[in-house]
Amino acid sequence: MSATDFDIPTLRARRTNKWHKFAPDVLPAWVADMDFGVAPAIAAAMRRLTDNQEYGYAARDGVLAGAFSRRMASRFGWQTDPAHAIGLGDLVQATFSSVMAFSEPGDGILLQLPSYPPFMGAIADTGRRLIPNAMRDDGQRWVLELPATVDPRLRMLIFCHPQNPTGRCYSRAELEQVAAFAIRHDLVVVSDEIHADIIYPGGGHIPLASLSSEIAARTITITSATKSFNIPALRCAVMHFGAPALLQRFLAKMPTRLLGSPSVTGVDATVAAWDDGQAWFEEIMAQLLANRDWLARTIAAELPGVSFRVPEATYLAWLDCRGLELPCSAGQFFLDKARVGLNFGETFGPDYAGFARLNFASPPKVLAEVVGRMVDAVRTR
Ligand SMILES: Cc1ncc(COP(=O)(O)O)c(C=O)c1O
């Protein structure tokens, strides 16, 4: 079976949240994992663990940080010091812990909206204040518009690059503006670059911290192999601090033992992905590109009232359904009437009930069924 050829019963047999959050008659196209397989190198790494019954406390010192540094250099030409990287379970934990280490309750944190929902959780659940920064649809793509004035207690920026859910892959000029803004306002930046591998032709990912030592000194880059290599259940992420002083400030507030450590399955799978998974990933990217372009054509032709800015990155489509003039949120409409489970737009910010996020990382037949149901629901409403 090829890496992208799975049928619905096989996918539903996976005990994943994606396939079991909704009722059994709902086709899911929401949470960001892929209805594909994994790279042979990852499968081999998992087999080695089970064959050896290798479940004792792990000896992997420096292994994940080394793989991270090799990957950043080979993929993005970014030189990083493995001594400045920490492994942990997941990126959401990295965001929460950074917020707690680098700000105080009541401080302001800037975040572009629409936003991946846990970023808002990292601000609200820790008693910080969300300073919303709405992106603007300029008719071609979603653009950044940084505020001209800032809250006196603004301390941090949570930056998602490439951006979830709009699929923007920011240009060097845009990143330079972000860096200048962070430096001018003395902000610590959490730069979530988890989607950095998944960039379509015409674009290229530039790590924010690679721009200059000045921005690096205030940037925590967080990433993992989980999105591009389809292993989110294995719980493994990396936080990289762009200067030793930033790492020291973090450690002074956040004992690393409190963060725990990534699982041995996560570390081995991540190292296998980053060191030996690229050929598999290229195959997946070809499928994602074909899916993205098919989706753009089909929505334009078959779903009047729905539009989206074709993503430059990610396998997520941020559908603007406001033209349908629905009596309820777009996510609710497609759930009730199409039996398709999208991410509801209102979870990405209060102004986005007219939007829904569709994950198109599925075998073409599954994606066609998802979109076909949506088309029928709109036609027969
Ligand atoms: C931007 C972004 N950050 C973080 C995550 C989640 O990462 P983790 O499972 O490692 O917390 C996601 C998952 O969709 C994401 O899109």
XYZ file of C-alpha atoms and ligand atoms in Angstrom:
397
model
C 0.000 0.000 0.000
C 1.351 3.434 -0.865
C 1.770 6.068 1.826
C -1.340 7.932 0.699
C -3.672 5.060 -0.167
C -5.929 4.279 2.794
C -9.659 3.666 2.672
C -12.227 4.948 5.137
C -12.683 1.699 7.139
C -8.904 1.447 7.604
C -8.702 5.060 8.745
C -11.661 4.667 11.082
C -10.038 1.600 12.627
C -7.254 3.883 13.872
C -7.974 4.858 17.465
C -7.308 8.519 16.780
C -9.155 11.596 17.964
C -9.532 12.682 14.350
C -11.632 9.651 13.463
C -13.505 9.300 16.764
C -14.426 12.782 17.918
C -17.576 12.892 15.811
C -20.402 10.383 15.260
C -19.550 7.433 12.989
C -21.433 8.846 9.998
C -19.322 12.035 10.030
C -16.256 12.231 7.794
C -13.530 14.084 9.697
C -11.331 16.759 8.102
C -10.342 18.703 11.169
C -7.366 18.185 13.515
C -3.925 18.492 11.897
C -2.839 14.944 11.331
C -2.724 13.201 8.015
C -4.769 10.260 6.754
C -1.541 8.786 5.458
C 1.081 6.370 6.763
C 4.571 7.041 8.081
C 8.034 6.942 6.552
C 9.653 3.470 6.369
C 12.472 4.785 8.586
C 9.942 5.607 11.315
C 8.229 2.227 11.013
C 11.647 0.546 11.328
C 12.528 2.614 14.406
C 9.240 1.614 16.067
C 9.782 -2.053 15.157
C 13.233 -1.949 16.713
C 11.756 -0.767 20.010
C 9.096 -3.458 20.078
C 11.372 -6.256 18.803
C 13.938 -5.456 21.517
C 11.247 -4.856 24.136
C 13.227 -1.725 24.761
C 11.129 -0.054 27.420
C 13.693 0.735 30.111
C 14.717 4.298 30.983
C 16.140 5.677 27.787
C 19.772 6.482 27.018
C 19.405 9.136 24.327
C 21.368 12.101 25.723
C 21.794 14.763 23.079
C 20.319 12.584 20.344
C 17.211 14.689 19.707
C 19.048 18.021 19.938
C 21.668 16.744 17.490
C 19.014 15.638 15.000
C 17.294 19.026 15.384
C 20.495 20.916 14.572
C 21.247 18.718 11.572
C 17.700 19.168 10.288
C 17.665 22.955 10.685
C 20.983 23.163 8.826
C 20.025 20.803 5.993
C 16.472 22.081 5.480
C 16.776 25.789 6.197
C 20.501 26.557 6.228
C 20.113 27.638 9.851
C 23.010 26.918 12.205
C 21.860 26.145 15.749
C 23.664 25.035 18.871
C 22.276 21.712 20.148
C 23.255 22.820 23.660
C 20.551 25.482 23.416
C 17.779 23.005 22.584
C 15.474 21.226 25.032
C 13.348 18.196 24.183
C 9.860 17.935 25.633
C 6.512 16.322 24.989
C 4.765 18.817 22.786
C 4.640 22.308 21.404
C 1.631 23.424 23.377
C 3.585 22.667 26.556
C 6.493 24.667 25.113
C 4.175 27.629 24.524
C 2.599 27.501 27.989
C 5.974 27.171 29.730
C 7.470 30.053 27.723
C 4.541 32.292 28.587
C 4.928 31.430 32.268
C 8.697 31.955 32.233
C 8.828 35.223 30.305
C 5.745 37.125 31.503
C 3.714 37.752 34.621
C -0.036 37.484 35.190
C -1.711 40.573 33.750
C 0.993 41.120 31.112
C -0.043 41.498 27.497
C 0.797 38.954 24.790
C 0.360 39.765 21.129
C -1.107 37.108 18.879
C -2.179 37.197 15.242
C -5.812 36.215 14.671
C -7.241 33.940 13.435
C -5.130 31.691 15.611
C -4.525 28.045 16.425
C -6.734 27.823 19.560
C -4.198 26.585 22.164
C -2.201 29.809 21.769
C -5.204 31.674 23.146
C -5.375 29.062 25.905
C -1.716 29.642 26.794
C -2.555 33.318 27.348
C -5.959 33.039 29.064
C -5.265 29.973 31.197
C -2.129 31.538 32.700
C -3.842 34.856 33.539
C -2.074 36.867 30.826
C -3.949 39.257 28.528
C -4.475 38.529 24.857
C -3.605 41.523 22.697
C -5.313 40.524 19.450
C -3.691 41.422 16.160
C -6.078 40.617 13.316
C -4.582 39.595 9.992
C -6.112 41.156 6.890
C -7.303 39.401 3.755
C -5.958 41.619 0.977
C -7.827 39.692 -1.712
C -4.774 37.563 -2.561
C -3.645 36.375 0.835
C -3.778 37.049 4.535
C -1.304 39.727 5.538
C 0.255 40.802 8.786
C -0.550 44.232 10.133
C 1.466 44.863 13.252
C 0.002 47.476 15.615
C 1.332 51.027 15.473
C 1.022 51.493 19.237
C 1.309 48.896 21.947
C -0.002 48.184 25.419
C 2.496 49.367 28.067
C 2.553 45.869 29.546
C 3.108 44.050 26.276
C 5.845 41.481 26.956
C 5.642 38.747 24.373
C 4.619 37.796 20.862
C 3.357 34.333 20.027
C 4.187 34.026 16.358
C 3.034 31.156 14.182
C 5.160 30.754 11.085
C 3.938 29.311 8.757
C 0.611 30.532 10.056
C -2.161 28.193 11.149
C -4.943 28.504 9.954
C -4.292 30.928 7.052
C -1.422 28.921 5.552
C 0.762 32.002 5.135
C 4.484 31.444 4.696
C 5.937 34.826 5.562
C 8.492 36.510 3.327
C 11.865 37.751 4.490
C 10.558 41.341 4.365
C 7.605 40.457 6.608
C 9.839 38.566 9.026
C 12.196 41.532 9.190
C 9.244 43.716 10.191
C 8.309 41.241 12.915
C 11.884 41.135 14.174
C 12.180 44.931 14.210
C 8.859 45.180 16.065
C 9.941 42.644 18.701
C 13.273 44.399 19.205
C 11.688 47.864 19.350
C 9.199 46.782 22.007
C 11.611 44.499 23.873
C 9.454 41.395 23.404
C 10.293 37.738 23.864
C 8.996 35.812 20.852
C 7.747 32.258 20.758
C 8.060 31.296 17.104
C 6.046 28.159 16.405
C 7.538 26.681 13.226
C 5.907 23.256 13.369
C 4.556 23.560 9.795
C 7.879 24.730 8.313
C 8.462 21.627 6.201
C 5.138 21.879 4.421
C 5.780 24.712 1.976
C 4.497 24.627 -1.610
C 6.536 25.541 -4.685
C 7.267 29.246 -4.900
C 7.872 29.668 -1.185
C 10.603 28.867 1.303
C 10.699 28.813 5.058
C 13.022 31.233 6.831
C 13.348 30.595 10.575
C 12.665 33.878 12.386
C 15.692 33.409 14.633
C 17.965 32.974 11.615
C 17.539 36.627 10.604
C 20.032 38.113 13.055
C 21.666 37.439 16.402
C 19.600 40.308 17.821
C 16.256 38.651 17.095
C 17.650 35.212 17.937
C 18.556 36.447 21.417
C 14.857 36.969 22.183
C 13.350 34.065 20.219
C 12.348 30.612 21.344
C 11.791 28.516 18.239
C 9.519 25.563 18.818
C 9.091 22.731 16.372
C 8.718 19.000 15.872
C 8.443 16.329 13.199
C 4.868 15.576 14.170
C 2.997 17.501 11.445
C 5.140 16.703 8.429
C 5.849 13.111 9.428
C 2.443 12.287 10.859
C 3.435 11.216 14.357
C 1.629 13.583 16.772
C 0.638 10.799 19.156
C 4.303 10.062 19.883
C 4.769 13.322 21.831
C 8.130 14.825 21.035
C 9.026 18.474 20.455
C 12.032 20.789 20.593
C 12.414 24.271 22.081
C 15.439 26.140 20.831
C 16.682 29.250 22.617
C 18.489 31.694 20.357
C 21.037 32.742 23.000
C 22.411 31.172 26.196
C 21.053 34.056 28.320
C 17.516 33.358 27.092
C 17.878 29.694 28.019
C 19.223 30.666 31.461
C 16.262 33.010 32.035
C 13.903 30.193 31.107
C 15.591 27.642 33.342
C 15.605 30.068 36.284
C 11.789 30.090 36.152
C 11.017 26.639 34.822
C 12.731 23.559 36.253
C 13.194 21.221 33.303
C 12.049 18.272 35.421
C 8.657 19.938 35.506
C 8.551 19.756 31.716
C 9.194 16.029 31.751
C 10.836 14.549 28.715
C 9.770 13.328 25.306
C 8.853 9.684 24.963
C 11.409 7.245 23.607
C 9.061 6.433 20.714
C 8.847 10.154 19.973
C 12.603 10.671 20.036
C 13.387 7.641 17.884
C 10.644 8.460 15.383
C 11.727 12.100 15.169
C 15.373 11.229 14.609
C 14.381 8.670 11.949
C 12.106 11.248 10.283
C 14.610 14.075 10.242
C 17.648 11.998 9.315
C 16.120 9.373 6.992
C 12.564 10.375 6.101
C 13.014 12.979 3.400
C 12.285 10.753 0.372
C 8.970 9.696 1.932
C 8.176 13.300 2.762
C 8.703 14.394 -0.860
C 6.111 11.799 -1.927
C 3.663 13.194 0.616
C 4.313 16.765 -0.511
C 3.469 15.818 -4.099
C 0.128 14.460 -2.893
C -0.546 17.507 -0.724
C 0.174 19.820 -3.636
C -2.185 17.852 -5.891
C -4.857 17.905 -3.155
C -4.450 21.617 -2.560
C -4.789 22.459 -6.227
C -7.750 20.101 -6.701
C -9.448 21.715 -3.691
C -8.905 25.220 -5.059
C -10.380 24.254 -8.447
C -13.297 22.349 -6.967
C -14.293 24.979 -4.445
C -14.165 27.685 -7.109
C -16.324 25.605 -9.455
C -18.717 23.843 -7.095
C -19.062 25.846 -3.902
C -20.271 29.367 -4.644
C -20.296 31.378 -1.447
C -17.131 29.672 -0.171
C -13.666 30.995 -0.944
C -10.172 30.628 0.413
C -6.724 32.013 -0.098
C -4.735 29.095 -1.435
C -2.294 28.225 1.344
C 1.416 28.705 0.691
C 2.120 26.253 3.496
C 0.354 23.645 5.683
C -2.333 21.161 4.666
C -5.046 23.386 6.069
C -7.560 25.432 4.088
C -9.142 28.384 5.873
C -12.538 28.513 4.198
C -14.388 31.798 4.149
C -18.030 30.728 4.089
C -19.561 34.104 4.822
C -20.948 34.295 1.291
C -23.308 31.424 2.152
C -25.091 33.681 4.654
C -25.735 30.788 6.997
C -28.016 31.048 10.023
C -25.368 29.297 12.167
C -21.587 28.944 12.189
C -20.018 27.419 9.086
C -18.554 24.524 11.064
C -21.967 23.724 12.556
C -23.662 23.902 9.158
C -21.257 21.438 7.541
C -21.403 19.149 10.545
C -25.204 19.073 10.622
C -25.992 19.166 6.919
C -22.966 17.538 5.244
C -21.884 15.224 8.071
C -18.352 16.537 7.643
C -16.255 17.431 10.706
C -14.269 20.624 10.086
C -12.657 22.876 12.706
C -15.171 25.536 13.658
C -13.918 29.015 12.748
C -15.089 30.554 16.031
C -12.478 28.526 17.919
C -9.793 30.552 16.082
C -11.117 33.878 17.381
C -14.525 35.380 18.099
C -14.905 37.024 14.676
C -14.527 33.851 12.618
C -17.808 31.932 12.947
C -18.265 32.385 9.202
C -15.065 30.418 8.569
C -14.117 26.768 8.906
C -10.764 25.002 8.624
C -10.493 21.987 6.368
C -7.577 19.564 6.595
C -6.891 18.276 3.080
C -4.181 15.741 3.996
C -6.296 12.777 2.971
C -6.270 10.222 0.171
C -7.875 11.833 -2.913
C -10.949 9.594 -2.695
C -11.573 10.580 0.928
C -11.074 14.262 0.166
C -13.468 13.976 -2.792
C -16.094 12.448 -0.494
C -15.628 15.232 2.089
C -15.981 17.979 -0.501
C -18.779 16.162 -2.350
C -20.813 16.078 0.852
C -20.197 19.794 1.372
C -21.284 20.591 -2.197
C -24.502 18.557 -1.759
C -25.247 20.264 1.558
C -24.917 23.712 0.020
C -26.998 22.801 -3.044
C -29.852 21.285 -1.074
C -30.065 23.697 1.833
C 0.802 25.751 14.932
C 0.689 24.513 15.759
N 1.398 24.411 16.887
C 1.332 23.303 17.662
C 0.520 22.241 17.310
C 0.421 21.058 18.207
O 1.645 20.526 18.468
P 1.787 19.523 19.712
O 0.871 18.373 19.450
O 3.226 19.160 19.668
O 1.418 20.313 20.924
C -0.242 22.314 16.150
C -1.125 21.206 15.788
O -1.973 21.292 14.951
C -0.144 23.465 15.353
O -0.841 23.582 14.207
